[in-house]
CSV table of C-alpha atoms in Angstrom, one decimal:
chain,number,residue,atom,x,y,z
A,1,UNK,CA,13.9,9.6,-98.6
A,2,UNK,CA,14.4,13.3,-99.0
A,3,UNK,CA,16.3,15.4,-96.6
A,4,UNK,CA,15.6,19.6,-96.7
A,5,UNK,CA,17.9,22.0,-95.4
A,6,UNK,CA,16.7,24.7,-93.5
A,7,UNK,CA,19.0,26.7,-93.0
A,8,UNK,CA,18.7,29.5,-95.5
A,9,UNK,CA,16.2,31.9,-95.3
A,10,UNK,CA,13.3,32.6,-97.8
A,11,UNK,CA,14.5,35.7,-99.0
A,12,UNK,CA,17.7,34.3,-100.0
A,13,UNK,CA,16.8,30.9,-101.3
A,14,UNK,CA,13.6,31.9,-103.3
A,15,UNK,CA,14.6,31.8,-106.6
A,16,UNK,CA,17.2,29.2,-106.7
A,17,UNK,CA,18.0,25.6,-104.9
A,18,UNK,CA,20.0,23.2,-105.8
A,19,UNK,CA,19.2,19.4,-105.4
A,20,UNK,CA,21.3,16.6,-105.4
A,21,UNK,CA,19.8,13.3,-106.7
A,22,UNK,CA,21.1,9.9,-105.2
A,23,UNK,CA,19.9,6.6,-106.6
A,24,UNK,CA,21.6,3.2,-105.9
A,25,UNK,CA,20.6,-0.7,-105.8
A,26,UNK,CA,22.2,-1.4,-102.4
A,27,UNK,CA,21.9,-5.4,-103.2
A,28,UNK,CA,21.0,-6.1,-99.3
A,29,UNK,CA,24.4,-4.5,-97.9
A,30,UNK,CA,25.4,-3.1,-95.2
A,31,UNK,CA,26.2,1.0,-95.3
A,32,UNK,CA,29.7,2.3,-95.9
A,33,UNK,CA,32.1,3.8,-93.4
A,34,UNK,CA,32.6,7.2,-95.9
A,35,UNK,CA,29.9,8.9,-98.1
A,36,UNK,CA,31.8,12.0,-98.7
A,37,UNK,CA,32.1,10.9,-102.4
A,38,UNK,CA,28.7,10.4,-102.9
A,39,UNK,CA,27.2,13.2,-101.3
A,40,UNK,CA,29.5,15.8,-102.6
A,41,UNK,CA,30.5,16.9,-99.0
A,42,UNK,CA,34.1,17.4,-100.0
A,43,UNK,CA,33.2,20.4,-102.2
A,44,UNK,CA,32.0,23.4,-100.5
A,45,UNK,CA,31.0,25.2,-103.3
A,46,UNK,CA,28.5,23.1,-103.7
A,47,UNK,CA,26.2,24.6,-100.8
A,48,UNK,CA,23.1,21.9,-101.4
A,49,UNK,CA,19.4,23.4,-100.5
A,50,UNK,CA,18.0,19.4,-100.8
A,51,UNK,CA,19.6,15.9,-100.7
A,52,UNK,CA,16.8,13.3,-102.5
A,53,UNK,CA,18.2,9.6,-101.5
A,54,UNK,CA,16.6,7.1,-103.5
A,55,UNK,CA,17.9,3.1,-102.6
A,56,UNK,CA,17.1,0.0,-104.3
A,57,UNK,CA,17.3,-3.9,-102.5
A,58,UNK,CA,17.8,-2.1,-98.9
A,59,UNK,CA,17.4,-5.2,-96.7
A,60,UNK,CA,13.6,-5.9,-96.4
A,61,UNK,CA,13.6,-9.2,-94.2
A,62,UNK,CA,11.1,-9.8,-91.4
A,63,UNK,CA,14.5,-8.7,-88.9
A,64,UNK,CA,15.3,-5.7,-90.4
A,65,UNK,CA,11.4,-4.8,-90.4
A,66,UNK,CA,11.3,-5.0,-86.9
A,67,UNK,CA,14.5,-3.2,-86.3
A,68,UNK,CA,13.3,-0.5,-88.4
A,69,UNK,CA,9.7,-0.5,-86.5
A,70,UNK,CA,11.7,0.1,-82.8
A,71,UNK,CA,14.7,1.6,-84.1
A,72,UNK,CA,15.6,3.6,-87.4
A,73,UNK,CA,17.3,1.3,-89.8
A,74,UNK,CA,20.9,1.5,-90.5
A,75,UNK,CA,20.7,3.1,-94.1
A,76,UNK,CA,19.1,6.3,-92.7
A,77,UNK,CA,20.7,6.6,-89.6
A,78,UNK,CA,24.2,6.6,-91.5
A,79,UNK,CA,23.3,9.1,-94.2
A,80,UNK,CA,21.9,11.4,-90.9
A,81,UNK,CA,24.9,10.8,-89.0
A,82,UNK,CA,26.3,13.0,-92.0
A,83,UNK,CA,23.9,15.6,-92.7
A,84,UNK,CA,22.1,16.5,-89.4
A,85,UNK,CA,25.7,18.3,-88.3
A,86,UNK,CA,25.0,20.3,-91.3
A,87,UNK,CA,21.6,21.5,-90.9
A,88,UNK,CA,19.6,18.4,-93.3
A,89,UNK,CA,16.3,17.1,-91.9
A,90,UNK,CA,15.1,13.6,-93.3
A,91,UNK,CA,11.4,13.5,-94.7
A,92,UNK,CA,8.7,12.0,-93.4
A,93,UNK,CA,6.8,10.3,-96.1
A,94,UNK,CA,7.4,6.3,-97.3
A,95,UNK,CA,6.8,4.0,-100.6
A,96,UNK,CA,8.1,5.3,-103.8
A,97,UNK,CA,6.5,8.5,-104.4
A,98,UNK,CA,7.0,11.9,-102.8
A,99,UNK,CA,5.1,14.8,-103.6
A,100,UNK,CA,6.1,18.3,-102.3
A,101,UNK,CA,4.2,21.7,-102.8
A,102,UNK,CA,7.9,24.0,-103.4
A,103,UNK,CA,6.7,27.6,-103.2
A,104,UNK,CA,3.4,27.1,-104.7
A,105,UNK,CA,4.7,24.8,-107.3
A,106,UNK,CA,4.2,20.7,-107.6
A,107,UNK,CA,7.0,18.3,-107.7
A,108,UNK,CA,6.9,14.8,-107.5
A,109,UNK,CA,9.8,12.2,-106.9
A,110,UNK,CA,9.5,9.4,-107.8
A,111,UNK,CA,12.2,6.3,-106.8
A,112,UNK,CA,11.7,2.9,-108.8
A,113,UNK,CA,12.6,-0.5,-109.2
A,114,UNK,CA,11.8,-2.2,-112.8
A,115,UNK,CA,12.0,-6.0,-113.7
A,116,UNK,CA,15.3,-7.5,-114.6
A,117,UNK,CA,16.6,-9.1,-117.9
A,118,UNK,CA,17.3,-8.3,-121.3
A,119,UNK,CA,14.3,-9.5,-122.6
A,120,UNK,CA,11.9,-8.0,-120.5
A,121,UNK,CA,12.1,-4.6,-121.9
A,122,UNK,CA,8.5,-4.5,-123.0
A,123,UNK,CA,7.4,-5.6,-119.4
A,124,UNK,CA,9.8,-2.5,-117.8
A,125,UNK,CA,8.1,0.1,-120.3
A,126,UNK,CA,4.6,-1.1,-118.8
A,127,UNK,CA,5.3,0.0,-115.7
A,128,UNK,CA,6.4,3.0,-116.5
A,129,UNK,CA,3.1,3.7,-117.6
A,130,UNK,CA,1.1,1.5,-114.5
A,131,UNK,CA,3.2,3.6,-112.1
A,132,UNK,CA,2.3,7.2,-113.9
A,133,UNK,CA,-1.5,6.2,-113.9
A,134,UNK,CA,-1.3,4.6,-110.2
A,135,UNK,CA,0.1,8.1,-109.0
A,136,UNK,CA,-3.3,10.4,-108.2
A,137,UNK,CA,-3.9,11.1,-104.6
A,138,UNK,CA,-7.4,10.6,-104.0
A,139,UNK,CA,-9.1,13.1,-101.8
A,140,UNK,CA,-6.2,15.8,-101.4
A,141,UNK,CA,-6.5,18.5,-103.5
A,142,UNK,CA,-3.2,17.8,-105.3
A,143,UNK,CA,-3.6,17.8,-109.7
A,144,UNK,CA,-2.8,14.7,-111.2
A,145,UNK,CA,1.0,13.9,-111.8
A,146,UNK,CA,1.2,14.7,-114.9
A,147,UNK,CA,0.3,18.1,-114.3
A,148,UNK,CA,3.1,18.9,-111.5
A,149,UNK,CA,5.8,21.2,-112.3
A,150,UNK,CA,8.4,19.1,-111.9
A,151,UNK,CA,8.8,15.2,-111.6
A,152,UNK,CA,12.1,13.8,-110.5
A,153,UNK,CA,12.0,9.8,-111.6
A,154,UNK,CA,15.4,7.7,-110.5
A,155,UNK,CA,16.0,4.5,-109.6
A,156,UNK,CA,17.2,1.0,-110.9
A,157,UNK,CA,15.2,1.2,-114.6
A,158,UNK,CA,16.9,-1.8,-115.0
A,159,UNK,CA,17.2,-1.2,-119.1
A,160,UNK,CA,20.2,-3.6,-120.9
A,161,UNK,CA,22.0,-2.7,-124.2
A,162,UNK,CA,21.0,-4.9,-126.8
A,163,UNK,CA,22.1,-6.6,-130.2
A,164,UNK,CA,25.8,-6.1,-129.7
A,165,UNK,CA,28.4,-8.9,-127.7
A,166,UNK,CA,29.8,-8.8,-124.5
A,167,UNK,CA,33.2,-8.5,-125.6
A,168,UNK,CA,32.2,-5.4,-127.5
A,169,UNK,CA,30.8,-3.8,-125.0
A,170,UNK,CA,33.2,-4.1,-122.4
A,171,UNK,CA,36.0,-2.9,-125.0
A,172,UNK,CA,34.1,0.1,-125.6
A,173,UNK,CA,34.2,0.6,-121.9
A,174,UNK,CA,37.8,-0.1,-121.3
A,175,UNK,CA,38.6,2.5,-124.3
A,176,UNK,CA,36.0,4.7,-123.0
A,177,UNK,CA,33.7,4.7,-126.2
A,178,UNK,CA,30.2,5.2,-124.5
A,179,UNK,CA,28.8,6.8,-127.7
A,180,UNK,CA,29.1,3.5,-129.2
A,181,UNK,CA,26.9,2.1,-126.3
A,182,UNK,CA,24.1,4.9,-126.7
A,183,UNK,CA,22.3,3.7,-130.1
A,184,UNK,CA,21.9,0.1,-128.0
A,185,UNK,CA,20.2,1.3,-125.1
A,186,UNK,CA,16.9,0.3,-124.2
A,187,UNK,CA,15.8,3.5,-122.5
A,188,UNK,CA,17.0,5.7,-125.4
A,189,UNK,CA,15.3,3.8,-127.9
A,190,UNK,CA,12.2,3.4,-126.0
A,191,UNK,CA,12.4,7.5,-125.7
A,192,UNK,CA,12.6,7.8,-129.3
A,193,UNK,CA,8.8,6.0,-129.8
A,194,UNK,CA,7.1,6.0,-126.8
A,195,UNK,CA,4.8,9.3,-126.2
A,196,UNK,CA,5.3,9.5,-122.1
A,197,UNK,CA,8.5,8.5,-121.8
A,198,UNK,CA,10.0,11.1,-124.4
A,199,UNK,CA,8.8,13.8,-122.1
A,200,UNK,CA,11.3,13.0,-119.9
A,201,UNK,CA,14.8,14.1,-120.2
A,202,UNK,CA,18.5,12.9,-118.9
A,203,UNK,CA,22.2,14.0,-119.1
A,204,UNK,CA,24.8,12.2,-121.2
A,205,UNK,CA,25.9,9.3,-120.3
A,206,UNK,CA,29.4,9.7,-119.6
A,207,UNK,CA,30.2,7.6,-117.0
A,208,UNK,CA,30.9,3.7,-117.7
A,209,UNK,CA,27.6,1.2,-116.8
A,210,UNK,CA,26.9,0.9,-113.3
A,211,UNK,CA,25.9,-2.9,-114.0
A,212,UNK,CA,26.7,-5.8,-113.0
A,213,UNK,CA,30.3,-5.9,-110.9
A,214,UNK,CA,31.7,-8.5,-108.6
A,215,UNK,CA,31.0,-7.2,-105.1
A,216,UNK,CA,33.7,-5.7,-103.3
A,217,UNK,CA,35.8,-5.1,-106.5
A,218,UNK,CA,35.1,-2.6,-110.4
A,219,UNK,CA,35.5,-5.8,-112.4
A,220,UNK,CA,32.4,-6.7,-114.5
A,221,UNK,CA,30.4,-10.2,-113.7
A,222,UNK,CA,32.8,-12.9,-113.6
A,223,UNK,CA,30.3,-15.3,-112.3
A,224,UNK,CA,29.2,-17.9,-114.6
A,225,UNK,CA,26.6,-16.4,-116.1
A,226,UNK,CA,28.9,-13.1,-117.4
A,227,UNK,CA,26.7,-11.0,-117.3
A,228,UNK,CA,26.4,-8.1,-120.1
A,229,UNK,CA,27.3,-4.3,-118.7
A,230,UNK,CA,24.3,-1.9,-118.6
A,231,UNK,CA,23.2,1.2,-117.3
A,232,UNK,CA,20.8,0.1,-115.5
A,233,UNK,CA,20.7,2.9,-112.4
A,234,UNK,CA,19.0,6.2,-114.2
A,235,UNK,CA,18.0,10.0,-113.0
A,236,UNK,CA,15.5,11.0,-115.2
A,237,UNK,CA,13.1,14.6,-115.2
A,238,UNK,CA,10.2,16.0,-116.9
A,239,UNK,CA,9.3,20.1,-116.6
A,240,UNK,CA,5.2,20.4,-117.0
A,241,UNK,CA,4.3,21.8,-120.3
A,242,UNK,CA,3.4,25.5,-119.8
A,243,UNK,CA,1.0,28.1,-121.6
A,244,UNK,CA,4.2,29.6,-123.4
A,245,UNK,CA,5.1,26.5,-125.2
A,246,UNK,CA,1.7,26.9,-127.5
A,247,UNK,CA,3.5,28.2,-130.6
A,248,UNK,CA,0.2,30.4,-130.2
A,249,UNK,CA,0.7,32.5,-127.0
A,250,UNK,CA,3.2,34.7,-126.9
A,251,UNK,CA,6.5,33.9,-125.2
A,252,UNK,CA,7.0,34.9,-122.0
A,253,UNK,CA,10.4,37.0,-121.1
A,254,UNK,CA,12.0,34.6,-118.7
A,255,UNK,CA,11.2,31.1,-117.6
A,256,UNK,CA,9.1,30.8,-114.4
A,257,UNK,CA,10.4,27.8,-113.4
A,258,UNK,CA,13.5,25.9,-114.9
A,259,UNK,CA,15.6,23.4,-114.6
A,260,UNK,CA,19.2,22.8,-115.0
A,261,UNK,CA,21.9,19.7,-114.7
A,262,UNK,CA,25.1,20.6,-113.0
A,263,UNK,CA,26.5,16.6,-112.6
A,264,UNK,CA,25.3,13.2,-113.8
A,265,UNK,CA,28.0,10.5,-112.6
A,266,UNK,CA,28.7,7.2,-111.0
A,267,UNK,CA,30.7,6.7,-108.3
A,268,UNK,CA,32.9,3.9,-108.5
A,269,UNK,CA,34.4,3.9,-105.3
A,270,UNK,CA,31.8,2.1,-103.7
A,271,UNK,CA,32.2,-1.8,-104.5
A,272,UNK,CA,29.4,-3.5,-101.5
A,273,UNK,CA,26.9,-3.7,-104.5
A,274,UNK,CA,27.0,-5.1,-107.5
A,275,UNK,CA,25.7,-1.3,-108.9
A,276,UNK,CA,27.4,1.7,-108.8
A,277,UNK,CA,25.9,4.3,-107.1
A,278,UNK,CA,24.6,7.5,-109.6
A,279,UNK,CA,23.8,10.9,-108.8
A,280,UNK,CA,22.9,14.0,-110.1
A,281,UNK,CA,23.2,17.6,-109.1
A,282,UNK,CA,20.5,20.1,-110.3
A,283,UNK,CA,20.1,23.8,-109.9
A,284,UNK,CA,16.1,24.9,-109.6
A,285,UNK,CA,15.4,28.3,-110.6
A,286,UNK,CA,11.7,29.7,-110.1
A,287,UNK,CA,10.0,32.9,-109.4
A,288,UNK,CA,7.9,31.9,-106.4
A,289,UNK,CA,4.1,32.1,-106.7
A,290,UNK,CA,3.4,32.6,-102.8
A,291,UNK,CA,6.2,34.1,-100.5
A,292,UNK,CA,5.0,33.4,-96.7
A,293,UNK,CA,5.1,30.4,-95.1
A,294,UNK,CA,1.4,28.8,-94.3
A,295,UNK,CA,2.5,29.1,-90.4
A,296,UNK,CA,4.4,31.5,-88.5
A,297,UNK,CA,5.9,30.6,-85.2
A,298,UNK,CA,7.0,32.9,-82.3
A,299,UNK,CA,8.0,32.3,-79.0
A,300,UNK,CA,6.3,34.9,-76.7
A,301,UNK,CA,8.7,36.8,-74.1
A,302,UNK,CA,11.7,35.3,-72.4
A,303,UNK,CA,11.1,31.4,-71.9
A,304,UNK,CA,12.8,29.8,-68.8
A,305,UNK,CA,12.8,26.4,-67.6
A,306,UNK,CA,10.4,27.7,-64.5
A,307,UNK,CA,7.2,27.9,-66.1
A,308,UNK,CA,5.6,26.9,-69.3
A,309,UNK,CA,6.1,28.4,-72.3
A,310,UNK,CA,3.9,30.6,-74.4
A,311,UNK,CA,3.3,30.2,-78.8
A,312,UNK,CA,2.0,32.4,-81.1
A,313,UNK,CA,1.4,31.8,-84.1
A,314,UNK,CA,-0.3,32.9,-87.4
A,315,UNK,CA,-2.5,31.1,-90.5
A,316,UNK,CA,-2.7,32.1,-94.0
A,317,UNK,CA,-6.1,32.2,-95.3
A,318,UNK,CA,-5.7,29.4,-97.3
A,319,UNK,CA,-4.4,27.1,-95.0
A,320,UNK,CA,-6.8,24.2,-93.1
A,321,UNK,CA,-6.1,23.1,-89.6
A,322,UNK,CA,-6.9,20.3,-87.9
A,323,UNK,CA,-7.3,19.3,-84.1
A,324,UNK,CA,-4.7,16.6,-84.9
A,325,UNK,CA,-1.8,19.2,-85.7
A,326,UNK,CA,0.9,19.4,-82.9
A,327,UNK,CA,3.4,21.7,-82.7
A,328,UNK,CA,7.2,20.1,-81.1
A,329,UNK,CA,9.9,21.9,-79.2
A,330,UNK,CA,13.1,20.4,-81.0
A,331,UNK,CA,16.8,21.1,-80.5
A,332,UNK,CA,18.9,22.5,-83.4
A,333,UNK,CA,20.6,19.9,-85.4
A,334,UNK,CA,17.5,17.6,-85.4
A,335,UNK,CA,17.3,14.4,-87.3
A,336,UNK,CA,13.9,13.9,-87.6
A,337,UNK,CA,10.2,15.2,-87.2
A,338,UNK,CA,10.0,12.4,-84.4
A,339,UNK,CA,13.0,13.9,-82.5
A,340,UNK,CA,11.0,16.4,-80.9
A,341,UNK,CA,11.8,17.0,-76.8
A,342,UNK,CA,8.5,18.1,-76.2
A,343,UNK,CA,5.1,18.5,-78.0
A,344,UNK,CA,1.5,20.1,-77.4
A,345,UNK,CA,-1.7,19.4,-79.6
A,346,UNK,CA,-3.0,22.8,-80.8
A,347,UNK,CA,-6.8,22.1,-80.6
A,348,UNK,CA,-6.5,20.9,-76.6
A,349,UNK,CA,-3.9,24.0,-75.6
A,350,UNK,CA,-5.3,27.3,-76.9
A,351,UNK,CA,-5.3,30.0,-74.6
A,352,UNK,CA,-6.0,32.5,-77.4
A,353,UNK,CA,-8.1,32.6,-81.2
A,354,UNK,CA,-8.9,35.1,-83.7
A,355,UNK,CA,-9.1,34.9,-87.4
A,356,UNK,CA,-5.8,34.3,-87.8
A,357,UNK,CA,-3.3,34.9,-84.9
A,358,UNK,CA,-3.4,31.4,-81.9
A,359,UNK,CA,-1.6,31.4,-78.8
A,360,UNK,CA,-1.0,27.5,-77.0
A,361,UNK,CA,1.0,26.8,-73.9
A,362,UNK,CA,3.8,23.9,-74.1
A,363,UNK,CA,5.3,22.5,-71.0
A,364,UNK,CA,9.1,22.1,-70.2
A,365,UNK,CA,9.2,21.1,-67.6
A,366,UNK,CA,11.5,17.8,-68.2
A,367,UNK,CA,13.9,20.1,-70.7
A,368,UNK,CA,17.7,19.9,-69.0
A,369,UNK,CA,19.7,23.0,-68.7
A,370,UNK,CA,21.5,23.1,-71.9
A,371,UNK,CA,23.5,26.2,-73.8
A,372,UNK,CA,21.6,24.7,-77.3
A,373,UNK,CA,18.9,26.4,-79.1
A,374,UNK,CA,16.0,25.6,-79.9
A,375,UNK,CA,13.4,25.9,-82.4
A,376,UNK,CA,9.6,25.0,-83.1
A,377,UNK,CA,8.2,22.7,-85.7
A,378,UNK,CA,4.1,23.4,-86.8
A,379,UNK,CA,2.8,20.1,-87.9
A,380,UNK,CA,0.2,19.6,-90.3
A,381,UNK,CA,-2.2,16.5,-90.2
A,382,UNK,CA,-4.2,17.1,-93.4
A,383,UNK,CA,-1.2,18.1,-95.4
A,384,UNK,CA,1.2,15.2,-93.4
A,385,UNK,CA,4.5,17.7,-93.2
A,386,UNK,CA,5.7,20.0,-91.2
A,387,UNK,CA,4.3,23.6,-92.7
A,388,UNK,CA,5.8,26.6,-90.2
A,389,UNK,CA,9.5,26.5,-88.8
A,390,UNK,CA,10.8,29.8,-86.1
A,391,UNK,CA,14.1,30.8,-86.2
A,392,UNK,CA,16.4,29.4,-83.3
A,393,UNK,CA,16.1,30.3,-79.8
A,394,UNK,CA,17.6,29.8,-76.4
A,395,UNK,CA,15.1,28.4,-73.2
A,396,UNK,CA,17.3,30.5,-70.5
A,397,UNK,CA,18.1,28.2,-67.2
A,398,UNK,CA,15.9,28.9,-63.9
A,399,UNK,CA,17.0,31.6,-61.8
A,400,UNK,CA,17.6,31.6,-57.8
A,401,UNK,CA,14.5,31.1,-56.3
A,402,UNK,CA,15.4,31.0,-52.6
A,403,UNK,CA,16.6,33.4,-49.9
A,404,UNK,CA,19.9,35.0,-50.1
A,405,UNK,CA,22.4,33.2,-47.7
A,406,UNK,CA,23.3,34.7,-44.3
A,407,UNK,CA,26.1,37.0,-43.9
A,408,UNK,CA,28.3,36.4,-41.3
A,409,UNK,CA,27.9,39.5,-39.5
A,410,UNK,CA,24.1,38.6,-39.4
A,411,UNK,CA,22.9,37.0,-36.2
A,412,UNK,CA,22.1,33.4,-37.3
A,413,UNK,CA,19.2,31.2,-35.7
């Protein structure tokens, strides 16, 4: 699940955004009452352009299916009932890969689930590679993903530290001695020899293993079975190769697109899992290669609640329509794509074409009089996202339509 923010404008939020990177093997339970920990809402300085939420072991019984087909499951509506006050909108796309088009650049995110147990390493490392190769959209015009810019890959990798003893490790824990831990780790061995994976890169690991408490408490596995600490829950990226690192082109002055980790901890607060929660806050820099939206909306004139209401908008060249996009009326401080209060299919409502500017009609006829603003959402079914967002408007309330009332000096009937 990824959430945007759309509250900055272009000009200001071109060259840099800053993403924070949730992953966390939920292990069935329910949400907490307080994610201000985990979402970084307590510092302000923060000011967050993306929230990427990535779970692991969200209840997937045939219940919860059907509660999550009438109603939006409890996971999503939670983390929304914290970000829509602050201007986040959750994504629209499902399974484990997202790919977004970021100002002219790729970037895929990618939220996994590998097997389980020490000795399955080999098994975990194979479908590394199986997911990479499965990744290639077929009949979108969208380069294979290995060539996007950017790939965000999190989740519970489910990697073990091997060779040394239980009691070792969980005495280098308790004094804090991670470094000891490192050499032992599956994934940073396996990024030592295998070709794909050591494209990727992660932050230090300075945070104790997020694997495997006692639910509801930060002590280690006291079950039977005892299990071994491990960080098992990862945030992993890889930045495309590009032209200027061929030893044979000259360098160029200043990266076009980089990357840079601000935070990589746990959070062990939360104890309704047996994994700690792990995030990561990153600050994107990149020099945007295109600079106007692929629609512009506009409200035409003053809209009221009397009569319908009139859309302009513009297409770049580039961009393909379809007779399935819609175009929704939405209140400000929306949740979700679906939470439009009104909508009107573009290819059944145009009052006006030309090359490039449209005009549609959208009725409002069932909108209450409210003091909230408004804005429009362009919906694109080829590209399945929303592609054009207007600035915030009011609808103003119907004015007095009848006769003034009598004076009492007038005769009356």
């Amino acid at each position: 699940m990824a959430t945007a923010n759309p509250r900055k404008p272009l000009e200001q939020r071109g060259r840099k955004l800053s993403i924070h990177v949730v992953t966390w093997n939920v292990a069935s339970a329910a949400p907490p009452l307080d994610l201000n920990d985990l979402l970084h809402l307590d510092d302000q300085d923060l000011n967050l352009d993306m929230y990427v939420i990535g779970l692991q072991e969200k209840n997937c019984g045939i219940i919860s299916l059907l509660n999550d087909t009438a109603f939006e499951d409890t996971w999503s509506s939670v983390f929304m009932d914290v970000l829509s006050p602050l201007g986040f909108i959750k994504g629209n796309k499902g399974g484990v890969n997202i790919c977004l088009k970021l100002y002219g650049y790729y970037i895929s995110i990618i939220n996994c689930h590998l097997p389980p147990h020490m000795t399955n390493n080999d098994q975990r490392l194979e479908h590394f590679d199986r997911i990479l190769e499965m990744q290639n959209f077929q009949g979108l015009d969208i380069p294979n993903i290995l060539d996007h810019d950017l790939i965000l890959w999190f989740g519970d990798m489910n990697f073990r530290i091997e060779d040394f003893g239980l009691h070792f490790v969980r005495e280098a824990i308790k004094n804090q001695c991670y470094s000891d831990l490192w050499e032992k780790d599956q994934l940073s061995i396996a990024k030592k020899c295998d070709p794909l994976l050591r494209e990727f890169q992660e932050g230090p690991l300075l945070f104790p293993p997020t694997y495997k408490f006692d639910k509801n408490s930060n002590n280690y596995d006291t079950s039977e079975k005892k299990r071994k600490p491990a960080w098992t829950d990862r945030i992993l990226w890889r930045l495309r190769r590009k032209p200027q690192d061929d030893p044979h082109i000259p360098r160029l002055l200043a990266p076009y697109f980089s990357l840079s980790q601000r935070s990589y901890v746990s959070h062990m607060m939360y104890n309704i899992s047996d994994h700690k929660p792990v995030t990561g806050t990153f600050d994107l820099e990149l020099k945007p290669l295109v600079s106007v939206p692929l629609i512009t909306l506009m409200p035409e004139g003053l809209w009221t609640l009397e009569n319908d209401m009139l859309i302009s908008y513009t297409l770049t060249s580039d961009f393909l329509s379809s007779p399935w996009d819609w175009i929704g009326l939405y209140k400000v401080g929306l949740r979700d794509i679906n939470d439009y209060v009104s909508y009107i299919w573009v290819g059944d409502n145009q009052v006006f074409c030309s090359d490039r500017l449209n005009q549609v009609y959208i009725n409002i006829s069932d909108i209450l009089e409210t003091e909230e603003q408004f804005l429009l959402c362009y919906y694109s079914n080829n590209l399945r996202s929303v592609v054009g967002i207007s600035k915030p408007f009011k609808i103003q309330p119907c004015a007095f339509m009848g006769a003034d009332p009598p004076k009492d000096d007038q005769p009356q009937n």
